[in-house]
Amino acid sequence: MKKTRLGGISALIVGFLYILTVVIVLVSPPGENPVVDHVTYINRLVAVHYILGFLGVLGIMVVLAISNRLEKYTESSEWYPYSKVMAIIGFALLAINNFRQVGMDHELSHEAMMKGGVVFETIVTSWAGLVELSPQGWVDFGFVGLWIFTVGIITNKYLNKKVLSILGMVGGACFILTVLGNVSGITVLVMVGMGLGGLIIVPIWFISFGILLVKSDNAIPSIHVAKLENNKPTI
C-alpha cells in the first residue's frame, strides 16, 4: 500500500479551510454589487482568495492520496480515472482562479469606484466574466463534486465505511446542486448546496477521509514488520 500520510494531513486541512471560507463569506453580507463588496470587505475577500488558492493546491494532493488508497478497487474501473483527472483540474482551476483574483479584485474594484459613471457600470455588469475563470462553478465545484460522489459510491461498495460513503455521495451531490443553482438562477439550490455541502457535509467528509488516510499510513510499517517476521529463516 502506498503512503498516504501527507495526503491525509492535506485532507484534514482542506476540510477546515472549506469551513473557514464559508464562515468568512457569511460574516461579509453581500451589498448592492460585487464592486462595492470588494471595496467594503476587501481584506476579508482577499483572505478568502488566499484560503481557496491554497485549498486548491492541497486538494490535488488529496485526490492523489485517496486514489492511491482506493487503487485496488478502481484499477478495473474505466470511469474513476476520468473523475480523478476532472477533480485535479477542478482543484487546479480553484487555485489558479483565486491566486489570480488576489490582486485583480482589489485593482478592479477600486478603479471602478474612482472612475464612476460608465466605467463603474461596465465593470459591475461584466465582473464575473472579468475575474472568474469558472463563473457558474462547472469546473471547481461540478468536477470536484462529481469525483467526491464517485468516491462515495466506491467506498460504499468496497469499504465498510457507510457513514463516510453517505457523506461523500451527499456532499458531492450538494456541489453539483450548487452548479445547477448557478446555471438556473434558483438561489435556494445554491443556498442548500453551499450551506449544507460547503459548510457541513464536504468538510466533514474531507476530515473523516483525512483521518482514514493517516491511520492507513500508520498501518503500513506494521504490515512490513509482520512480513519480515514471517520471512525470517528458522533455526
PDB file of N, CA, C and O in Angstrom, residues 26-92:
ATOM      1  N   LEU A  26     -19.944  34.388   5.131  1.00  0.00           N
ATOM      2  CA  LEU A  26     -21.196  34.639   5.855  1.00  0.00           C
ATOM      3  C   LEU A  26     -21.139  35.914   6.693  1.00  0.00           C
ATOM      4  O   LEU A  26     -22.157  36.587   6.879  1.00  0.00           O
ATOM      5  N   VAL A  27     -19.945  36.259   7.213  1.00  0.00           N
ATOM      6  CA  VAL A  27     -19.821  37.484   8.006  1.00  0.00           C
ATOM      7  C   VAL A  27     -19.539  38.696   7.124  1.00  0.00           C
ATOM      8  O   VAL A  27     -19.279  39.782   7.629  1.00  0.00           O
ATOM      9  N   SER A  28     -19.598  38.493   5.813  1.00  0.00           N
ATOM     10  CA  SER A  28     -19.439  39.601   4.867  1.00  0.00           C
ATOM     11  C   SER A  28     -20.694  39.669   4.011  1.00  0.00           C
ATOM     12  O   SER A  28     -20.698  39.236   2.857  1.00  0.00           O
ATOM     13  N   PRO A  29     -21.797  40.186   4.556  1.00  0.00           N
ATOM     14  CA  PRO A  29     -23.071  40.187   3.836  1.00  0.00           C
ATOM     15  C   PRO A  29     -22.969  40.918   2.496  1.00  0.00           C
ATOM     16  O   PRO A  29     -22.336  41.979   2.404  1.00  0.00           O
ATOM     17  N   PRO A  30     -23.566  40.341   1.439  1.00  0.00           N
ATOM     18  CA  PRO A  30     -23.474  40.951   0.110  1.00  0.00           C
ATOM     19  C   PRO A  30     -24.139  42.319   0.052  1.00  0.00           C
ATOM     20  O   PRO A  30     -25.194  42.536   0.637  1.00  0.00           O
ATOM     21  N   GLY A  31     -23.483  43.230  -0.672  1.00  0.00           N
ATOM     22  CA  GLY A  31     -24.019  44.578  -0.849  1.00  0.00           C
ATOM     23  C   GLY A  31     -24.778  44.686  -2.156  1.00  0.00           C
ATOM     24  O   GLY A  31     -25.291  43.694  -2.674  1.00  0.00           O
ATOM     25  N   GLU A  32     -24.802  45.905  -2.702  1.00  0.00           N
ATOM     26  CA  GLU A  32     -25.586  46.125  -3.919  1.00  0.00           C
ATOM     27  C   GLU A  32     -24.951  45.510  -5.153  1.00  0.00           C
ATOM     28  O   GLU A  32     -25.635  45.169  -6.117  1.00  0.00           O
ATOM     29  N   ASN A  33     -23.628  45.343  -5.174  1.00  0.00           N
ATOM     30  CA  ASN A  33     -22.946  44.724  -6.307  1.00  0.00           C
ATOM     31  C   ASN A  33     -21.541  44.265  -5.877  1.00  0.00           C
ATOM     32  O   ASN A  33     -21.041  44.689  -4.833  1.00  0.00           O
ATOM     33  N   PRO A  34     -20.888  43.399  -6.669  1.00  0.00           N
ATOM     34  CA  PRO A  34     -19.585  42.851  -6.285  1.00  0.00           C
ATOM     35  C   PRO A  34     -18.478  43.895  -6.174  1.00  0.00           C
ATOM     36  O   PRO A  34     -17.530  43.704  -5.399  1.00  0.00           O
ATOM     37  N   VAL A  35     -18.571  44.980  -6.932  1.00  0.00           N
ATOM     38  CA  VAL A  35     -17.544  46.023  -6.866  1.00  0.00           C
ATOM     39  C   VAL A  35     -17.543  46.684  -5.489  1.00  0.00           C
ATOM     40  O   VAL A  35     -16.495  46.833  -4.848  1.00  0.00           O
ATOM     41  N   VAL A  36     -18.727  47.076  -5.025  1.00  0.00           N
ATOM     42  CA  VAL A  36     -18.845  47.689  -3.703  1.00  0.00           C
ATOM     43  C   VAL A  36     -18.420  46.695  -2.617  1.00  0.00           C
ATOM     44  O   VAL A  36     -17.742  47.056  -1.652  1.00  0.00           O
ATOM     45  N   ASP A  37     -18.807  45.428  -2.787  1.00  0.00           N
ATOM     46  CA  ASP A  37     -18.427  44.398  -1.806  1.00  0.00           C
ATOM     47  C   ASP A  37     -16.919  44.293  -1.673  1.00  0.00           C
ATOM     48  O   ASP A  37     -16.386  44.157  -0.571  1.00  0.00           O
ATOM     49  N   HIS A  38     -16.208  44.338  -2.808  1.00  0.00           N
ATOM     50  CA  HIS A  38     -14.758  44.169  -2.788  1.00  0.00           C
ATOM     51  C   HIS A  38     -14.031  45.415  -2.292  1.00  0.00           C
ATOM     52  O   HIS A  38     -12.830  45.358  -2.026  1.00  0.00           O
ATOM     53  N   VAL A  39     -14.724  46.513  -2.197  1.00  0.00           N
ATOM     54  CA  VAL A  39     -14.147  47.698  -1.558  1.00  0.00           C
ATOM     55  C   VAL A  39     -14.452  47.665  -0.062  1.00  0.00           C
ATOM     56  O   VAL A  39     -13.588  47.930   0.772  1.00  0.00           O
ATOM     57  N   THR A  40     -15.678  47.297   0.277  1.00  0.00           N
ATOM     58  CA  THR A  40     -16.113  47.258   1.678  1.00  0.00           C
ATOM     59  C   THR A  40     -15.419  46.161   2.467  1.00  0.00           C
ATOM     60  O   THR A  40     -14.980  46.371   3.606  1.00  0.00           O
ATOM     61  N   TYR A  41     -15.326  44.972   1.860  1.00  0.00           N
ATOM     62  CA  TYR A  41     -14.777  43.810   2.574  1.00  0.00           C
ATOM     63  C   TYR A  41     -13.491  43.308   1.918  1.00  0.00           C
ATOM     64  O   TYR A  41     -13.233  42.107   1.881  1.00  0.00           O
ATOM     65  N   ILE A  42     -12.684  44.202   1.388  1.00  0.00           N
ATOM     66  CA  ILE A  42     -11.514  43.795   0.598  1.00  0.00           C
ATOM     67  C   ILE A  42     -10.588  42.864   1.366  1.00  0.00           C
ATOM     68  O   ILE A  42     -10.115  41.859   0.832  1.00  0.00           O
ATOM     69  N   ASN A  43     -10.306  43.145   2.632  1.00  0.00           N
ATOM     70  CA  ASN A  43      -9.382  42.294   3.403  1.00  0.00           C
ATOM     71  C   ASN A  43      -9.945  40.894   3.610  1.00  0.00           C
ATOM     72  O   ASN A  43      -9.231  39.893   3.484  1.00  0.00           O
ATOM     73  N   ARG A  44     -11.236  40.823   3.932  1.00  0.00           N
ATOM     74  CA  ARG A  44     -11.858  39.515   4.144  1.00  0.00           C
ATOM     75  C   ARG A  44     -11.890  38.708   2.850  1.00  0.00           C
ATOM     76  O   ARG A  44     -11.606  37.497   2.854  1.00  0.00           O
ATOM     77  N   LEU A  45     -12.229  39.351   1.743  1.00  0.00           N
ATOM     78  CA  LEU A  45     -12.347  38.639   0.478  1.00  0.00           C
ATOM     79  C   LEU A  45     -10.984  38.246  -0.078  1.00  0.00           C
ATOM     80  O   LEU A  45     -10.851  37.194  -0.709  1.00  0.00           O
ATOM     81  N   VAL A  46      -9.963  39.062   0.144  1.00  0.00           N
ATOM     82  CA  VAL A  46      -8.605  38.678  -0.250  1.00  0.00           C
ATOM     83  C   VAL A  46      -8.176  37.457   0.561  1.00  0.00           C
ATOM     84  O   VAL A  46      -7.543  36.532   0.041  1.00  0.00           O
ATOM     85  N   ALA A  47      -8.534  37.443   1.847  1.00  0.00           N
ATOM     86  CA  ALA A  47      -8.230  36.286   2.701  1.00  0.00           C
ATOM     87  C   ALA A  47      -8.911  35.033   2.152  1.00  0.00           C
ATOM     88  O   ALA A  47      -8.307  33.953   2.120  1.00  0.00           O
ATOM     89  N   VAL A  48     -10.157  35.185   1.704  1.00  0.00           N
ATOM     90  CA  VAL A  48     -10.886  34.049   1.128  1.00  0.00           C
ATOM     91  C   VAL A  48     -10.169  33.535  -0.115  1.00  0.00           C
ATOM     92  O   VAL A  48     -10.037  32.316  -0.314  1.00  0.00           O
ATOM     93  N   HIS A  49      -9.695  34.451  -0.953  1.00  0.00           N
ATOM     94  CA  HIS A  49      -8.983  34.035  -2.167  1.00  0.00           C
ATOM     95  C   HIS A  49      -7.701  33.280  -1.834  1.00  0.00           C
ATOM     96  O   HIS A  49      -7.375  32.272  -2.475  1.00  0.00           O
ATOM     97  N   TYR A  50      -6.970  33.749  -0.845  1.00  0.00           N
ATOM     98  CA  TYR A  50      -5.756  33.039  -0.433  1.00  0.00           C
ATOM     99  C   TYR A  50      -6.103  31.657   0.108  1.00  0.00           C
ATOM    100  O   TYR A  50      -5.439  30.660  -0.212  1.00  0.00           O
ATOM    101  N   ILE A  51      -7.134  31.587   0.940  1.00  0.00           N
ATOM    102  CA  ILE A  51      -7.545  30.309   1.532  1.00  0.00           C
ATOM    103  C   ILE A  51      -7.943  29.320   0.438  1.00  0.00           C
ATOM    104  O   ILE A  51      -7.501  28.163   0.426  1.00  0.00           O
ATOM    105  N   LEU A  52      -8.774  29.774  -0.511  1.00  0.00           N
ATOM    106  CA  LEU A  52      -9.221  28.896  -1.586  1.00  0.00           C
ATOM    107  C   LEU A  52      -8.074  28.535  -2.523  1.00  0.00           C
ATOM    108  O   LEU A  52      -8.040  27.431  -3.088  1.00  0.00           O
ATOM    109  N   GLY A  53      -7.127  29.449  -2.691  1.00  0.00           N
ATOM    110  CA  GLY A  53      -5.965  29.152  -3.523  1.00  0.00           C
ATOM    111  C   GLY A  53      -5.159  27.993  -2.947  1.00  0.00           C
ATOM    112  O   GLY A  53      -4.826  27.026  -3.648  1.00  0.00           O
ATOM    113  N   PHE A  54      -4.848  28.082  -1.655  1.00  0.00           N
ATOM    114  CA  PHE A  54      -4.098  27.005  -1.006  1.00  0.00           C
ATOM    115  C   PHE A  54      -4.940  25.741  -0.883  1.00  0.00           C
ATOM    116  O   PHE A  54      -4.407  24.623  -0.955  1.00  0.00           O
ATOM    117  N   LEU A  55      -6.260  25.906  -0.710  1.00  0.00           N
ATOM    118  CA  LEU A  55      -7.152  24.757  -0.659  1.00  0.00           C
ATOM    119  C   LEU A  55      -7.074  23.982  -1.977  1.00  0.00           C
ATOM    120  O   LEU A  55      -7.056  22.743  -1.983  1.00  0.00           O
ATOM    121  N   GLY A  56      -7.032  24.714  -3.090  1.00  0.00           N
ATOM    122  CA  GLY A  56      -6.930  24.067  -4.392  1.00  0.00           C
ATOM    123  C   GLY A  56      -5.656  23.260  -4.543  1.00  0.00           C
ATOM    124  O   GLY A  56      -5.668  22.134  -5.053  1.00  0.00           O
ATOM    125  N   VAL A  57      -4.529  23.820  -4.071  1.00  0.00           N
ATOM    126  CA  VAL A  57      -3.245  23.115  -4.149  1.00  0.00           C
ATOM    127  C   VAL A  57      -3.294  21.841  -3.297  1.00  0.00           C
ATOM    128  O   VAL A  57      -2.897  20.759  -3.745  1.00  0.00           O
ATOM    129  N   LEU A  58      -3.771  21.968  -2.075  1.00  0.00           N
ATOM    130  CA  LEU A  58      -3.859  20.812  -1.177  1.00  0.00           C
ATOM    131  C   LEU A  58      -4.876  19.791  -1.686  1.00  0.00           C
ATOM    132  O   LEU A  58      -4.703  18.581  -1.492  1.00  0.00           O
ATOM    133  N   GLY A  59      -5.918  20.290  -2.343  1.00  0.00           N
ATOM    134  CA  GLY A  59      -6.944  19.398  -2.882  1.00  0.00           C
ATOM    135  C   GLY A  59      -6.377  18.421  -3.896  1.00  0.00           C
ATOM    136  O   GLY A  59      -6.798  17.258  -3.956  1.00  0.00           O
ATOM    137  N   ILE A  60      -5.425  18.872  -4.706  1.00  0.00           N
ATOM    138  CA  ILE A  60      -4.781  17.985  -5.683  1.00  0.00           C
ATOM    139  C   ILE A  60      -4.074  16.844  -4.962  1.00  0.00           C
ATOM    140  O   ILE A  60      -4.155  15.681  -5.371  1.00  0.00           O
ATOM    141  N   MET A  61      -3.390  17.172  -3.869  1.00  0.00           N
ATOM    142  CA  MET A  61      -2.694  16.153  -3.080  1.00  0.00           C
ATOM    143  C   MET A  61      -3.684  15.154  -2.496  1.00  0.00           C
ATOM    144  O   MET A  61      -3.414  13.946  -2.424  1.00  0.00           O
ATOM    145  N   VAL A  62      -4.844  15.647  -2.080  1.00  0.00           N
ATOM    146  CA  VAL A  62      -5.870  14.774  -1.505  1.00  0.00           C
ATOM    147  C   VAL A  62      -6.413  13.807  -2.557  1.00  0.00           C
ATOM    148  O   VAL A  62      -6.589  12.612  -2.283  1.00  0.00           O
ATOM    149  N   VAL A  63      -6.674  14.314  -3.757  1.00  0.00           N
ATOM    150  CA  VAL A  63      -7.184  13.461  -4.836  1.00  0.00           C
ATOM    151  C   VAL A  63      -6.211  12.319  -5.106  1.00  0.00           C
ATOM    152  O   VAL A  63      -6.613  11.152  -5.241  1.00  0.00           O
ATOM    153  N   LEU A  64      -4.929  12.639  -5.167  1.00  0.00           N
ATOM    154  CA  LEU A  64      -3.918  11.614  -5.441  1.00  0.00           C
ATOM    155  C   LEU A  64      -3.826  10.608  -4.288  1.00  0.00           C
ATOM    156  O   LEU A  64      -3.692   9.400  -4.512  1.00  0.00           O
ATOM    157  N   ALA A  65      -3.901  11.103  -3.050  1.00  0.00           N
ATOM    158  CA  ALA A  65      -3.804  10.215  -1.885  1.00  0.00           C
ATOM    159  C   ALA A  65      -5.001   9.276  -1.800  1.00  0.00           C
ATOM    160  O   ALA A  65      -4.848   8.065  -1.560  1.00  0.00           O
ATOM    161  N   ILE A  66      -6.206   9.815  -1.998  1.00  0.00           N
ATOM    162  CA  ILE A  66      -7.406   8.969  -1.946  1.00  0.00           C
ATOM    163  C   ILE A  66      -7.390   7.965  -3.092  1.00  0.00           C
ATOM    164  O   ILE A  66      -7.780   6.800  -2.922  1.00  0.00           O
ATOM    165  N   SER A  67      -6.909   8.395  -4.254  1.00  0.00           N
ATOM    166  CA  SER A  67      -6.809   7.480  -5.400  1.00  0.00           C
ATOM    167  C   SER A  67      -5.836   6.347  -5.099  1.00  0.00           C
ATOM    168  O   SER A  67      -6.066   5.194  -5.489  1.00  0.00           O
ATOM    169  N   ASN A  68      -4.744   6.649  -4.407  1.00  0.00           N
ATOM    170  CA  ASN A  68      -3.802   5.600  -4.001  1.00  0.00           C
ATOM    171  C   ASN A  68      -4.456   4.626  -3.030  1.00  0.00           C
ATOM    172  O   ASN A  68      -4.258   3.415  -3.102  1.00  0.00           O
ATOM    173  N   ARG A  69      -5.240   5.180  -2.103  1.00  0.00           N
ATOM    174  CA  ARG A  69      -5.914   4.343  -1.095  1.00  0.00           C
ATOM    175  C   ARG A  69      -6.934   3.417  -1.748  1.00  0.00           C
ATOM    176  O   ARG A  69      -7.141   2.280  -1.293  1.00  0.00           O
ATOM    177  N   LEU A  70      -7.577   3.877  -2.827  1.00  0.00           N
ATOM    178  CA  LEU A  70      -8.623   3.088  -3.478  1.00  0.00           C
ATOM    179  C   LEU A  70      -8.128   2.362  -4.731  1.00  0.00           C
ATOM    180  O   LEU A  70      -8.937   1.823  -5.485  1.00  0.00           O
ATOM    181  N   GLU A  71      -6.823   2.356  -4.927  1.00  0.00           N
ATOM    182  CA  GLU A  71      -6.255   1.856  -6.179  1.00  0.00           C
ATOM    183  C   GLU A  71      -6.708   0.436  -6.532  1.00  0.00           C
ATOM    184  O   GLU A  71      -7.105   0.158  -7.663  1.00  0.00           O
ATOM    185  N   LYS A  72      -6.681  -0.462  -5.566  1.00  0.00           N
ATOM    186  CA  LYS A  72      -7.033  -1.858  -5.873  1.00  0.00           C
ATOM    187  C   LYS A  72      -8.526  -2.028  -6.176  1.00  0.00           C
ATOM    188  O   LYS A  72      -8.930  -3.027  -6.769  1.00  0.00           O
ATOM    189  N   TYR A  73      -9.328  -1.055  -5.763  1.00  0.00           N
ATOM    190  CA  TYR A  73     -10.768  -1.128  -6.034  1.00  0.00           C
ATOM    191  C   TYR A  73     -11.149  -0.435  -7.339  1.00  0.00           C
ATOM    192  O   TYR A  73     -12.259  -0.637  -7.845  1.00  0.00           O
ATOM    193  N   THR A  74     -10.278   0.396  -7.863  1.00  0.00           N
ATOM    194  CA  THR A  74     -10.606   1.195  -9.054  1.00  0.00           C
ATOM    195  C   THR A  74      -9.763   0.842 -10.272  1.00  0.00           C
ATOM    196  O   THR A  74      -9.957   1.422 -11.337  1.00  0.00           O
ATOM    197  N   GLU A  75      -8.824  -0.103 -10.127  1.00  0.00           N
ATOM    198  CA  GLU A  75      -7.914  -0.398 -11.227  1.00  0.00           C
ATOM    199  C   GLU A  75      -8.638  -0.942 -12.458  1.00  0.00           C
ATOM    200  O   GLU A  75      -8.149  -0.801 -13.585  1.00  0.00           O
ATOM    201  N   SER A  76      -9.797  -1.557 -12.271  1.00  0.00           N
ATOM    202  CA  SER A  76     -10.557  -2.081 -13.408  1.00  0.00           C
ATOM    203  C   SER A  76     -11.679  -1.139 -13.842  1.00  0.00           C
ATOM    204  O   SER A  76     -12.442  -1.445 -14.764  1.00  0.00           O
ATOM    205  N   SER A  77     -11.789   0.018 -13.174  1.00  0.00           N
ATOM    206  CA  SER A  77     -12.856   0.975 -13.497  1.00  0.00           C
ATOM    207  C   SER A  77     -12.428   1.904 -14.631  1.00  0.00           C
ATOM    208  O   SER A  77     -11.336   2.466 -14.600  1.00  0.00           O
ATOM    209  N   GLU A  78     -13.290   2.047 -15.606  1.00  0.00           N
ATOM    210  CA  GLU A  78     -12.994   2.975 -16.703  1.00  0.00           C
ATOM    211  C   GLU A  78     -13.364   4.407 -16.315  1.00  0.00           C
ATOM    212  O   GLU A  78     -12.717   5.358 -16.737  1.00  0.00           O
ATOM    213  N   TRP A  79     -14.409   4.553 -15.470  1.00  0.00           N
ATOM    214  CA  TRP A  79     -14.898   5.884 -15.123  1.00  0.00           C
ATOM    215  C   TRP A  79     -14.019   6.592 -14.099  1.00  0.00           C
ATOM    216  O   TRP A  79     -13.761   7.792 -14.224  1.00  0.00           O
ATOM    217  N   TYR A  80     -13.526   5.852 -13.091  1.00  0.00           N
ATOM    218  CA  TYR A  80     -12.818   6.528 -11.994  1.00  0.00           C
ATOM    219  C   TYR A  80     -11.624   7.363 -12.461  1.00  0.00           C
ATOM    220  O   TYR A  80     -11.472   8.508 -12.001  1.00  0.00           O
ATOM    221  N   PRO A  81     -10.746   6.865 -13.355  1.00  0.00           N
ATOM    222  CA  PRO A  81      -9.625   7.713 -13.804  1.00  0.00           C
ATOM    223  C   PRO A  81     -10.087   9.038 -14.411  1.00  0.00           C
ATOM    224  O   PRO A  81      -9.419  10.068 -14.243  1.00  0.00           O
ATOM    225  N   TYR A  82     -11.225   9.016 -15.108  1.00  0.00           N
ATOM    226  CA  TYR A  82     -11.750  10.253 -15.677  1.00  0.00           C
ATOM    227  C   TYR A  82     -12.153  11.223 -14.566  1.00  0.00           C
ATOM    228  O   TYR A  82     -11.835  12.415 -14.606  1.00  0.00           O
ATOM    229  N   SER A  83     -12.890  10.708 -13.578  1.00  0.00           N
ATOM    230  CA  SER A  83     -13.351  11.573 -12.479  1.00  0.00           C
ATOM    231  C   SER A  83     -12.164  12.102 -11.679  1.00  0.00           C
ATOM    232  O   SER A  83     -12.191  13.235 -11.198  1.00  0.00           O
ATOM    233  N   LYS A  84     -11.128  11.284 -11.536  1.00  0.00           N
ATOM    234  CA  LYS A  84      -9.910  11.700 -10.821  1.00  0.00           C
ATOM    235  C   LYS A  84      -9.254  12.889 -11.526  1.00  0.00           C
ATOM    236  O   LYS A  84      -8.904  13.890 -10.887  1.00  0.00           O
ATOM    237  N   VAL A  85      -9.106  12.783 -12.834  1.00  0.00           N
ATOM    238  CA  VAL A  85      -8.499  13.881 -13.607  1.00  0.00           C
ATOM    239  C   VAL A  85      -9.371  15.129 -13.555  1.00  0.00           C
ATOM    240  O   VAL A  85      -8.873  16.256 -13.437  1.00  0.00           O
ATOM    241  N   MET A  86     -10.680  14.937 -13.626  1.00  0.00           N
ATOM    242  CA  MET A  86     -11.602  16.071 -13.538  1.00  0.00           C
ATOM    243  C   MET A  86     -11.452  16.791 -12.195  1.00  0.00           C
ATOM    244  O   MET A  86     -11.464  18.030 -12.137  1.00  0.00           O
ATOM    245  N   ALA A  87     -11.301  16.022 -11.108  1.00  0.00           N
ATOM    246  CA  ALA A  87     -11.135  16.628  -9.786  1.00  0.00           C
ATOM    247  C   ALA A  87      -9.821  17.395  -9.697  1.00  0.00           C
ATOM    248  O   ALA A  87      -9.767  18.491  -9.130  1.00  0.00           O
ATOM    249  N   ILE A  88      -8.758  16.841 -10.275  1.00  0.00           N
ATOM    250  CA  ILE A  88      -7.462  17.530 -10.279  1.00  0.00           C
ATOM    251  C   ILE A  88      -7.566  18.840 -11.045  1.00  0.00           C
ATOM    252  O   ILE A  88      -7.062  19.881 -10.606  1.00  0.00           O
ATOM    253  N   ILE A  89      -8.242  18.799 -12.198  1.00  0.00           N
ATOM    254  CA  ILE A  89      -8.455  20.026 -12.981  1.00  0.00           C
ATOM    255  C   ILE A  89      -9.277  21.026 -12.172  1.00  0.00           C
ATOM    256  O   ILE A  89      -8.983  22.229 -12.164  1.00  0.00           O
ATOM    257  N   GLY A  90     -10.309  20.533 -11.487  1.00  0.00           N
ATOM    258  CA  GLY A  90     -11.163  21.407 -10.684  1.00  0.00           C
ATOM    259  C   GLY A  90     -10.392  22.104  -9.578  1.00  0.00           C
ATOM    260  O   GLY A  90     -10.510  23.326  -9.392  1.00  0.00           O
ATOM    261  N   PHE A  91      -9.582  21.355  -8.836  1.00  0.00           N
ATOM    262  CA  PHE A  91      -8.791  21.953  -7.751  1.00  0.00           C
ATOM    263  C   PHE A  91      -7.705  22.876  -8.313  1.00  0.00           C
ATOM    264  O   PHE A  91      -7.405  23.915  -7.720  1.00  0.00           O
ATOM    265  N   ALA A  92      -7.118  22.489  -9.448  1.00  0.00           N
ATOM    266  CA  ALA A  92      -6.089  23.333 -10.062  1.00  0.00           C
ATOM    267  C   ALA A  92      -6.680  24.674 -10.498  1.00  0.00           C
ATOM    268  O   ALA A  92      -6.082  25.734 -10.280  1.00  0.00           O
TER     269      ALA A  92
END
